[in-house]
Short mmCIF file of C-alpha atoms and ligand atoms in Angstrom, two decimals:
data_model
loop_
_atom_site.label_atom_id
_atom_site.label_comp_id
_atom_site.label_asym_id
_atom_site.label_seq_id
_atom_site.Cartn_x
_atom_site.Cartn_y
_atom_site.Cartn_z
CA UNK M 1 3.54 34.27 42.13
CA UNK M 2 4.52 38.07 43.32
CA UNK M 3 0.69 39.32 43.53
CA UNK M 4 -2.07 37.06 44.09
CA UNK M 5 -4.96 39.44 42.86
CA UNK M 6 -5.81 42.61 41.98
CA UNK M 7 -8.61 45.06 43.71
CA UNK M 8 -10.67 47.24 41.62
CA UNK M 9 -12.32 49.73 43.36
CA UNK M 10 -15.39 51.57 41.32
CA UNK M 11 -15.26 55.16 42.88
CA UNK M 12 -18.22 56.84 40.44
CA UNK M 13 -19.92 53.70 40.04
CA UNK M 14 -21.15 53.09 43.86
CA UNK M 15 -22.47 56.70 44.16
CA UNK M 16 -25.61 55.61 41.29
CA UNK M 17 -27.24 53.43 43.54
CA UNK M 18 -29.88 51.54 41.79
CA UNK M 19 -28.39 51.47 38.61
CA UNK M 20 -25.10 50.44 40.44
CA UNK M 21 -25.67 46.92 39.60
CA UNK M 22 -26.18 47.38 35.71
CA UNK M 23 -22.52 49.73 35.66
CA UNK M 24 -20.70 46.58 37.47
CA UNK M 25 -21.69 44.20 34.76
CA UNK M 26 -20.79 46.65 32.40
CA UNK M 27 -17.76 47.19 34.00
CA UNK M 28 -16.72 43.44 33.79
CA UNK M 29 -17.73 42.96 30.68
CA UNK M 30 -15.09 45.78 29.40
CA UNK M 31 -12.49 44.59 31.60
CA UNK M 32 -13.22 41.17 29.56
CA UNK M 33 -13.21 42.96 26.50
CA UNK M 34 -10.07 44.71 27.02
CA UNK M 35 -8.01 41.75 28.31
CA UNK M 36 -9.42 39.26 25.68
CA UNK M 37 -6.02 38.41 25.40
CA UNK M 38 -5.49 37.30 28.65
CA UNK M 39 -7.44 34.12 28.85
CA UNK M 40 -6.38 32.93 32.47
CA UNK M 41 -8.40 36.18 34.00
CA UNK M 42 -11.01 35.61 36.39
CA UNK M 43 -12.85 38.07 37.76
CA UNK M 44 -15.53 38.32 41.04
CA UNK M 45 -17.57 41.38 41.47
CA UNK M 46 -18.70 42.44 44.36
CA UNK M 47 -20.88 45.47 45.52
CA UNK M 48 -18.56 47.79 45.69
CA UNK M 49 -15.18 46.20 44.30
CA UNK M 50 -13.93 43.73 41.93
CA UNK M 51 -11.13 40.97 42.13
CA UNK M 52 -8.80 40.45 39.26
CA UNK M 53 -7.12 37.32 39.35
CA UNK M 54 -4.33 35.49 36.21
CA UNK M 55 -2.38 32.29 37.04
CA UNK M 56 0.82 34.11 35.59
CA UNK M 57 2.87 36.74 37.04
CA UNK M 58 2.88 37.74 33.29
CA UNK M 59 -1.00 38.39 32.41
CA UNK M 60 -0.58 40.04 35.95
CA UNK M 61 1.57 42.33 34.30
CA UNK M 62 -0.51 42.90 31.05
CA UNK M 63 -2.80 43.79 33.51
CA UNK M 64 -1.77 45.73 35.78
CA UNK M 65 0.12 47.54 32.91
CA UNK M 66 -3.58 48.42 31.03
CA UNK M 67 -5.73 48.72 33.35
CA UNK M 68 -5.39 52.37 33.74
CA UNK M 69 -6.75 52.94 30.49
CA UNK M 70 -10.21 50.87 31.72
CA UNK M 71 -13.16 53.78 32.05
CA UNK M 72 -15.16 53.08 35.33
CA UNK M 73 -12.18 52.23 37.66
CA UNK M 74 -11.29 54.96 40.18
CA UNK M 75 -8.31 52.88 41.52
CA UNK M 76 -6.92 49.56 42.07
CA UNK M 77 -4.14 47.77 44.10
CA UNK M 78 -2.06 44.96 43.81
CA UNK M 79 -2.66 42.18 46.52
CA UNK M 80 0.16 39.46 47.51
CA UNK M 81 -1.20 36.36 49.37
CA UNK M 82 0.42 35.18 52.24
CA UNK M 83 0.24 32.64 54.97
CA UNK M 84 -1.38 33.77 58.11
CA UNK M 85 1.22 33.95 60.47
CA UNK M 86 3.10 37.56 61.59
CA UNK M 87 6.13 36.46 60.38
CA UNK M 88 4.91 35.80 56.97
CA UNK M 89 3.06 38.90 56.63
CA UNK M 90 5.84 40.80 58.06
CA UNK M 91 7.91 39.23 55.36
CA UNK M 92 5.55 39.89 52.44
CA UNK M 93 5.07 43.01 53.39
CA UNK M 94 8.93 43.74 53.20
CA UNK M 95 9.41 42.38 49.94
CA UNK M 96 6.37 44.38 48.27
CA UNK M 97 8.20 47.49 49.72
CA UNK M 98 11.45 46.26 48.55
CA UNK M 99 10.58 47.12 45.12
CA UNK M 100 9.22 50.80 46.27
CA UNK M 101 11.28 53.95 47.33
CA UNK M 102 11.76 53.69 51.45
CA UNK M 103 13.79 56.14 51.88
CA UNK M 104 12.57 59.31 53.67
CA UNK M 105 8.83 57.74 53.10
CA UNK M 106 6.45 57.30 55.64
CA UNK M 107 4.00 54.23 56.20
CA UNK M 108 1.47 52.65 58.51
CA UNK M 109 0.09 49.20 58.80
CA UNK M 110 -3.88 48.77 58.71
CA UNK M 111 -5.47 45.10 59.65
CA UNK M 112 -8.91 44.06 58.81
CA UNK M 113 -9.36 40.39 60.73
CA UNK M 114 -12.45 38.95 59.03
CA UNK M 115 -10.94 35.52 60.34
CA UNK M 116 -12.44 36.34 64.33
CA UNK M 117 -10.77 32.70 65.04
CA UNK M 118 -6.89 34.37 64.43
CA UNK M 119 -4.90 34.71 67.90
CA UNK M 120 -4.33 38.40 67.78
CA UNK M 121 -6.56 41.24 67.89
CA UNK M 122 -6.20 43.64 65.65
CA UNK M 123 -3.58 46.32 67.10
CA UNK M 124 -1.67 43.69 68.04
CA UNK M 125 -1.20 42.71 64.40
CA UNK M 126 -0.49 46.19 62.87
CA UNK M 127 1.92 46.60 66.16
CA UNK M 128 4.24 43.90 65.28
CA UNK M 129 4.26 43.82 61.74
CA UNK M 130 4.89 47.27 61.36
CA UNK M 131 7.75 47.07 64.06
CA UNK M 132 9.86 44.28 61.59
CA UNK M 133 8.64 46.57 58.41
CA UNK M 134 10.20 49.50 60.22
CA UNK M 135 13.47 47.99 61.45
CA UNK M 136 13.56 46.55 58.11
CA UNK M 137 14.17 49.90 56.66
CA UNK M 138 16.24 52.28 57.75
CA UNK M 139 14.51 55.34 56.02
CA UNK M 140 11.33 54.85 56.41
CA UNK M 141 8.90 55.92 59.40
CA UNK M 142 5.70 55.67 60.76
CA UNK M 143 3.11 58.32 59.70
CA UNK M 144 -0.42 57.38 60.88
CA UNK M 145 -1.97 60.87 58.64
CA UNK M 146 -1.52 60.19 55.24
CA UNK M 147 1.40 57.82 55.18
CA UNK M 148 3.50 58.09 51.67
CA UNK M 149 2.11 53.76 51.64
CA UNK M 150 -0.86 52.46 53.90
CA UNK M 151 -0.46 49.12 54.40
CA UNK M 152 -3.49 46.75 54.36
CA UNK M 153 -3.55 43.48 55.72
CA UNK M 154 -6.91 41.94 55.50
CA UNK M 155 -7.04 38.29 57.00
CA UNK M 156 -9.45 36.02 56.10
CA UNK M 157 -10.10 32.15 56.63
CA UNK M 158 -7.82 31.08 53.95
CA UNK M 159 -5.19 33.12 54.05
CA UNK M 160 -4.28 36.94 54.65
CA UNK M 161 -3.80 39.82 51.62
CA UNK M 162 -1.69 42.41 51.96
CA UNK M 163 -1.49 45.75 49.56
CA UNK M 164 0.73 48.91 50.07
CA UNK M 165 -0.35 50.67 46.92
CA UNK M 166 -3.25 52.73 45.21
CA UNK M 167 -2.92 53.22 42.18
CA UNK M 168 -5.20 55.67 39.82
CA UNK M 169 -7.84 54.45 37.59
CA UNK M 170 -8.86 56.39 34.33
CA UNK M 171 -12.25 57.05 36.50
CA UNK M 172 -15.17 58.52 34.34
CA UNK M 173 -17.66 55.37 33.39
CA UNK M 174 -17.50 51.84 31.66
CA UNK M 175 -17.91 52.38 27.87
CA UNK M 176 -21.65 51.51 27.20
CA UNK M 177 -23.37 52.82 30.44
CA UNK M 178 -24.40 56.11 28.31
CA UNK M 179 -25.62 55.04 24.65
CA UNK M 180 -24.44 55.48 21.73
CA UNK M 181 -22.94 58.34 19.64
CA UNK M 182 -21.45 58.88 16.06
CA UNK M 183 -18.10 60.67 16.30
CA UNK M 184 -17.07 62.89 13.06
CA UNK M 185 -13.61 61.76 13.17
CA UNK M 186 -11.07 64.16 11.05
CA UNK M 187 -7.54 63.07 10.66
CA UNK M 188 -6.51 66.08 12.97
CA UNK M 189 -5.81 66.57 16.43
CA UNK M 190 -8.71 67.41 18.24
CA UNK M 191 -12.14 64.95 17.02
CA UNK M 192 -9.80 61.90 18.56
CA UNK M 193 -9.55 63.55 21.58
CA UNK M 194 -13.04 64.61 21.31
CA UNK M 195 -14.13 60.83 20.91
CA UNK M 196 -11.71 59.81 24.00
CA UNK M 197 -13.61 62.60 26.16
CA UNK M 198 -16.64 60.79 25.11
CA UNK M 199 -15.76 57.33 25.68
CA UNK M 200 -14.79 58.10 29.42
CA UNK M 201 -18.52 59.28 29.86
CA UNK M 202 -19.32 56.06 29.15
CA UNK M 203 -20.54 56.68 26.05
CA UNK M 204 -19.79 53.57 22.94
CA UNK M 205 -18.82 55.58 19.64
CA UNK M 206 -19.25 54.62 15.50
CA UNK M 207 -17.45 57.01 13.44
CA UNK M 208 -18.16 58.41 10.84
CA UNK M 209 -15.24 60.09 8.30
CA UNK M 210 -15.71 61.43 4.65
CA UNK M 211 -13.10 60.82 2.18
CA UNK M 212 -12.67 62.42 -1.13
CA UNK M 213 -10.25 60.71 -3.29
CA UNK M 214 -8.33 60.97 -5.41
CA UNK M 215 -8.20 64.03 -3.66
CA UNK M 216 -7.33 62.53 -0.64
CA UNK M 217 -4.93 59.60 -0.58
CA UNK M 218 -5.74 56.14 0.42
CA UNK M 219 -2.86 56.62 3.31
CA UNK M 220 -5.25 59.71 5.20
CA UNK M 221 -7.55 57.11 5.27
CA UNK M 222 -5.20 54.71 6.76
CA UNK M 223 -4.44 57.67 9.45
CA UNK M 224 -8.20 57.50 9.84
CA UNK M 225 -7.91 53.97 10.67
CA UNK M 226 -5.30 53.89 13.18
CA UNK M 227 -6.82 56.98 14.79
CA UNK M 228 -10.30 54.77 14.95
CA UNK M 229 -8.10 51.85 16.29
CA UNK M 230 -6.08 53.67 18.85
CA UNK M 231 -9.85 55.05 20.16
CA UNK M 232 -11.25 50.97 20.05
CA UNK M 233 -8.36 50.54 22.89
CA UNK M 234 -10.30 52.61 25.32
CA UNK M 235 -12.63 50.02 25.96
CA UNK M 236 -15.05 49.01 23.15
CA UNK M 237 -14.99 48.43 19.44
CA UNK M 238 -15.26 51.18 17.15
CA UNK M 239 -17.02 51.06 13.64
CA UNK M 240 -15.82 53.43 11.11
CA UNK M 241 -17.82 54.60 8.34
CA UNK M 242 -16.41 55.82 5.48
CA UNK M 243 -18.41 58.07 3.10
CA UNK M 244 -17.31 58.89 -0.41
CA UNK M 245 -17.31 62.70 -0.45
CA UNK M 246 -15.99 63.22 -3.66
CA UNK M 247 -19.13 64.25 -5.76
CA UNK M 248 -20.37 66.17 -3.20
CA UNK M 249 -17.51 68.23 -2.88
CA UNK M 250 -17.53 68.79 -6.94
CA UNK M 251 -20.86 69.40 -6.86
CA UNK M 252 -20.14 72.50 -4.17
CA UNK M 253 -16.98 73.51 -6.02
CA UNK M 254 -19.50 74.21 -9.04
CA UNK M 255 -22.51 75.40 -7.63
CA UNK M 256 -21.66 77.08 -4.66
CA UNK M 257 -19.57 80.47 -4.59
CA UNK M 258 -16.84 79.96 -3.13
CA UNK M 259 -17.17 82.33 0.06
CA UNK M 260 -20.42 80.00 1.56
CA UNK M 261 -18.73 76.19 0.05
CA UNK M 262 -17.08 75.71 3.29
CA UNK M 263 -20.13 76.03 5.23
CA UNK M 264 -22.17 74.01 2.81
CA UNK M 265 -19.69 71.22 2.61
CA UNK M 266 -19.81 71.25 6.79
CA UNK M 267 -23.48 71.05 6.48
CA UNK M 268 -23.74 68.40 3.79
CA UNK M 269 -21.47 66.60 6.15
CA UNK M 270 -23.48 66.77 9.06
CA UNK M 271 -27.12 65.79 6.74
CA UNK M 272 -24.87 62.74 6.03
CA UNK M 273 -23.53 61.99 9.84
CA UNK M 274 -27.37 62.30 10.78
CA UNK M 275 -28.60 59.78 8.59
CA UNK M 276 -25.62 57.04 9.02
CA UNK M 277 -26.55 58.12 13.18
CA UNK M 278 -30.30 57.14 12.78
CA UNK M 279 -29.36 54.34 10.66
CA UNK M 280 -27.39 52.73 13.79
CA UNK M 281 -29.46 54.06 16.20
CA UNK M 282 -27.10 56.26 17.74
CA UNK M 283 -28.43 59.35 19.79
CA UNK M 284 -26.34 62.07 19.19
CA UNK M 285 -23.22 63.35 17.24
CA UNK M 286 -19.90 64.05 18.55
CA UNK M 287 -17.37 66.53 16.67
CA UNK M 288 -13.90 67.98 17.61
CA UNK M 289 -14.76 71.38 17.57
CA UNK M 290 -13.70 74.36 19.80
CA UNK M 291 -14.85 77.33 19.36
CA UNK M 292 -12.82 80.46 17.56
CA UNK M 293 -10.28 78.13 16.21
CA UNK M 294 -11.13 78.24 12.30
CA UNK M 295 -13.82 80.34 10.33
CA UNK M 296 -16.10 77.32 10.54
CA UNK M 297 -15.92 77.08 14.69
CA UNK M 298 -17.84 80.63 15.21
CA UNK M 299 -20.73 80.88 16.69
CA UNK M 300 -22.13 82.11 13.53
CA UNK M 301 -20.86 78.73 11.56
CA UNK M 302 -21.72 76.61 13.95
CA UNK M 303 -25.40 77.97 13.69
CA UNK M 304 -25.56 78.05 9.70
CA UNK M 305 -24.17 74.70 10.02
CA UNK M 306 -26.34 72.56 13.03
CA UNK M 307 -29.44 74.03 10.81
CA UNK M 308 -29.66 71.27 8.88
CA UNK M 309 -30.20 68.55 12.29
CA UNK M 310 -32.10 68.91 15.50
CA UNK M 311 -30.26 66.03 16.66
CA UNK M 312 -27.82 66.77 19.42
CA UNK M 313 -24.37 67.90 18.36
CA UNK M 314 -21.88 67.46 21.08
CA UNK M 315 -18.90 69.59 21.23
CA UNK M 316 -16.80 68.36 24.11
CA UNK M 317 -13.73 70.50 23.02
CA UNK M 318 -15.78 73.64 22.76
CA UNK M 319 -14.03 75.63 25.56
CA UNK M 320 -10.95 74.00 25.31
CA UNK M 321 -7.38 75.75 24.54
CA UNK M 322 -5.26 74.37 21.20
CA UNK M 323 -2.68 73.79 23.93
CA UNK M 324 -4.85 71.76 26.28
CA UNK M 325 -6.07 69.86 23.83
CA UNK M 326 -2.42 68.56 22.56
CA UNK M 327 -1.88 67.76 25.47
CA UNK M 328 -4.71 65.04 25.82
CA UNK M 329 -4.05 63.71 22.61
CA UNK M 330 -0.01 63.23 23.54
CA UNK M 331 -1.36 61.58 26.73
CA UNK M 332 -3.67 59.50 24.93
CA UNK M 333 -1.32 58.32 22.21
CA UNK M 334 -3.16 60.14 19.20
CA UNK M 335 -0.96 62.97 18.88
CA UNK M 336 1.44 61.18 16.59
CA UNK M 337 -0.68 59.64 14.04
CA UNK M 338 -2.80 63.29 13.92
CA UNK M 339 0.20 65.09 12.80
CA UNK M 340 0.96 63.05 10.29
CA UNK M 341 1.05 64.94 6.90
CA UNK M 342 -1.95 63.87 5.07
CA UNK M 343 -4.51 66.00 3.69
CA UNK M 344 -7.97 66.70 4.69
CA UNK M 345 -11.05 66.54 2.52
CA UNK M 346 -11.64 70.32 3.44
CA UNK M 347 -8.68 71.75 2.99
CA UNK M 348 -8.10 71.01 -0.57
CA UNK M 349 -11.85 72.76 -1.47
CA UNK M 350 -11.88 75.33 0.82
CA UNK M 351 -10.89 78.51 -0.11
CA UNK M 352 -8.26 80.79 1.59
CA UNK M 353 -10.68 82.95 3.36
CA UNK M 354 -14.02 81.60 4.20
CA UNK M 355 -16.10 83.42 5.86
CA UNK M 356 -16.47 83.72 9.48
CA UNK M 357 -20.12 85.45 9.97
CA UNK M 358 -22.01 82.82 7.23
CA UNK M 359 -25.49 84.53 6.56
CA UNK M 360 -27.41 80.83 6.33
CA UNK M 361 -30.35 82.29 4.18
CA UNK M 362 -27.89 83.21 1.18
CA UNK M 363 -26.38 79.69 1.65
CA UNK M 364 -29.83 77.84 1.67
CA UNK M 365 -30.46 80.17 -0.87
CA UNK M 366 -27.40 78.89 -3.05
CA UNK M 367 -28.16 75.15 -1.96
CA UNK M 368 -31.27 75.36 -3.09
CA UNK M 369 -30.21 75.27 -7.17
CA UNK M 370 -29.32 71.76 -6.70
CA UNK M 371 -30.65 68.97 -5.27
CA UNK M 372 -28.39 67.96 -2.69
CA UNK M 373 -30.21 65.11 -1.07
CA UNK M 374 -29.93 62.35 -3.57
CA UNK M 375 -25.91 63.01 -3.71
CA UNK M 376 -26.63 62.20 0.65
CA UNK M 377 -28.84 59.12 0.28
CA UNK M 378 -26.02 57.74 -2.44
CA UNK M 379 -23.15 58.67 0.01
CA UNK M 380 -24.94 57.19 2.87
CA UNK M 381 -26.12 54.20 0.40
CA UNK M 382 -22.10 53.26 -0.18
CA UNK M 383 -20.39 53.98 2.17
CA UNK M 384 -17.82 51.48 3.75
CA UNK M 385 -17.83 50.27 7.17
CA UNK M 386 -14.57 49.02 8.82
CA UNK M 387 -14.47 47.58 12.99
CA UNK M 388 -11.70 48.27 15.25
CA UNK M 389 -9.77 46.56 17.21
CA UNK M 390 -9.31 44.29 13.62
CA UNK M 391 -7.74 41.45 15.76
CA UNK M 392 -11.05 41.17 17.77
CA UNK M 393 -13.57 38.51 17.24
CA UNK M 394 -16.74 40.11 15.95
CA UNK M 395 -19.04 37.09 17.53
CA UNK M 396 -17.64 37.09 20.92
CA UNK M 397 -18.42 40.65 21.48
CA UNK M 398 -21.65 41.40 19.36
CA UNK M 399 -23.30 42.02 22.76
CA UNK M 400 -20.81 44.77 23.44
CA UNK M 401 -21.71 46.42 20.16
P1 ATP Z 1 -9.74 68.23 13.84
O1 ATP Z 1 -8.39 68.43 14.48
O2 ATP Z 1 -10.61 67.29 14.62
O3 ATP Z 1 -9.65 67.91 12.37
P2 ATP Z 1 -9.97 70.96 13.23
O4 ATP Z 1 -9.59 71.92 14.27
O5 ATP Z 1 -8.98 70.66 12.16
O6 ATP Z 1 -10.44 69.63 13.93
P3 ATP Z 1 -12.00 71.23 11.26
O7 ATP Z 1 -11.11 70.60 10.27
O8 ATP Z 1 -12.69 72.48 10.94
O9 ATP Z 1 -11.29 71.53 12.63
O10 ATP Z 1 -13.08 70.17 11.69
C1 ATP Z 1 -14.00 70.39 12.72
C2 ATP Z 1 -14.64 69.08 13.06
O11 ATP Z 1 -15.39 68.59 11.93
C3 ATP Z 1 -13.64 67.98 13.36
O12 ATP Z 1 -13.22 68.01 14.70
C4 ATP Z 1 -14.41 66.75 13.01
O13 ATP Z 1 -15.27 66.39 14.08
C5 ATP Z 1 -15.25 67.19 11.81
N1 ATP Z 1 -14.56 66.87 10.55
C6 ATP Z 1 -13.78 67.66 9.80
N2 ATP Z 1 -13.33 67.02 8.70
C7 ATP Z 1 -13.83 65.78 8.74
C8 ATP Z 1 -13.75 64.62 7.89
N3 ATP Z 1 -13.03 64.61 6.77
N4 ATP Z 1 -14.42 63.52 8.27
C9 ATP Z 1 -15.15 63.50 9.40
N5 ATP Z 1 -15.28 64.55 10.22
C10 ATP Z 1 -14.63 65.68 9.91
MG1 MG Z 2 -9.33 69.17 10.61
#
């Protein structure tokens, strides 16, 4: 087998000291999670790095392939095993670079010698492997500053493991170290991207998304739905709560004039995301927006809007360009399924022109005529649930819910 094992290293993780131990089993539990469907994984924690281990060179692959996406993991290398002899490491060494650019690259040769019982100190090691690496190649030079590949050779009783590559984690924290939170998720751009920024906090996400057919078509829901399953891949399982909106939204279009409906149908919306949060015990809510970018996402809105909750609303897009925030969701893999042409339970009932500077005591004023809260509790009451990744087992990870 090419690599032998991979090594995790934590970054974030070691720098919480008590609570260190808590983020590592966290940590392996969503490495489980997310390789569920590699059953020949075994993994060994230790204080301040992990060992990944398959008994194919293909779940090695699957691995080493997704593990970038795995919150928590500041970087990780690929480790061949090799007999402990020069020759052999010289050899293994050669054929990991083999596969790498050489030319006009620098490297250097590190040993650790946990084995004390080897014949040759240390320097003596890095001296003549790195003389057969370098003859080996006829572009590539020694560099002991920041080498283009540092090569570590770590010898041990049974054998000695050799890397020549770091590779970036995703970094942030495992999924599940920070609570829970209910995302609003939209079938637009940014509330995916909004949940992603959430996730890599650590934070595990329901969502929560209101659907008015027939206004809305049962494919924007779908979008829904793969935008809640692309988000499930970051780590955890996602629930997705869908709320019929419908009779809300006629109720507004009747009572409401037509200038204030948009921010009463935001607010309605967030009365509901605040119950369906305390319901699964989730501490705060997360929503996609950035500020300036429609009439509801002034400061003025917002306000009229959050009256309704004193529950946290988190806005991790809030100071975040249009163009920025494309750009996460193309590097994410949500960008695609966004812009898909469905349309949005707002759009259809909002007017052309709401209005940007809301005055919230003429729309509690307005809301007052009706009595809004039973049309919540029923939403609430039916809405539908749905749990992402849908291949997953629900029993085997309950305790990662
Ligand atoms: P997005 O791209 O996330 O849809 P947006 O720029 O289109 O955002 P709005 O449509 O005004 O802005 O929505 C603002 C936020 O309100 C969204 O980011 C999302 O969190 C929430 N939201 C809007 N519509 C819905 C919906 N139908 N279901 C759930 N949440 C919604
Ligand atoms: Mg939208």
């Amino acid at each position: 087998m090419k690599w032998d094992r991979i090594l995790v290293r934590y970054g974030e993780l070691s720098t919480k000291g008590r609570n260190r131990r808590q983020f590592t089993n966290r940590l392996r539990d969503n490495i489980r999670f997310s390789f569920e469907d590699v059953p020949t994984l075994k993994l060994q924690a230790e204080r301040d790095r992990m060992f990944l281990t398959t008994e194919t060179d293909q779940d090695m692959e699957t691995l080493l392939s997704r593990l970038p996406a795995v919150f928590g993991i500041q970087s990780f290398s690929p480790v061949a095993k090799t007999e402990k002899t020069i020759d052999a490491m010289a050899a293994t060494t050669i054929a990991i670079l083999s596969e790498l650019e050489t030319s006009g690259k620098t490297c250097k040769v590190t040993v650790k010698r946990s084995d004390k019982s080897f014949p040759h100190e240390t320097n003596e090691v890095q001296h003549l492997v790195a003389s057969q690496v370098l003859r080996h190649f006829e572009g590539l030079t020694a560099k002991m500053k920041h080498p283009d590949y540092n090569i570590k050779i770590e010898i041990l009783q049974d054998a000695a493991y050799i890397s020549a590559q770091t590779i970036l984690g995703a970094g942030g924290m495992p999924v599940g170290s920070n609570g829970r939170s209910l995302l609003m998720l939209s079938g637009g751009i940014d509330s995916p991207v909004a949940g992603y920024m959430m996730l890599k906090r650590g934070v595990r996400l329901d969502a929560i998304h209101f659907h008015s057919p027939p206004y809305t078509s049962e494919r924007s829901l779908d979008k829904v739905k793969q935008l809640a399953e692309k988000l499930s891949h970051f780590g955890a399982t996602v629930r997705l709560h869908v709320i019929p909106f419908t009779e809300i939204q006629e109720v507004i279009q009747q009572q409401i004039p037509k200038n204030v409906s948009m921010t009463t149908t935001r607010r309605m919306m967030l009365k509901i995301a605040d119950l369906v949060r305390e319901d699964i015990g989730a501490l705060a809510i997360v929503t996609g927006e950035s500020l300036g970018q429609v009439a509801s996402q002034t400061l003025e809105s917002l306000t009229a809007i959050n009256e309704v909750t004193a529950t946290p609303v988190l806005r991790p897009l809030i100071a975040e360009d249009k163009t920025t925030i494309i750009q996460l969701a193309q590097e994410i893999g949500t960008y695609e399924t966004s812009i898909l042409p469905f349309e949005d339970c707002c759009t259809i009932f909002v007017p052309s022109s709401p209005k940007t500077k809301p005055k919230l005591e003429k729309v509690t004023f307005y809301e007052s005529f009706e009595s809004f809260d039973s049309y919540v509790e029923k939403a609430v009451e039916t809405r539908e649930v749905f749990r992402f990744p849908e291949k997953k087992q629900q029993e085997s990870f309950d305790d990662l819910l």
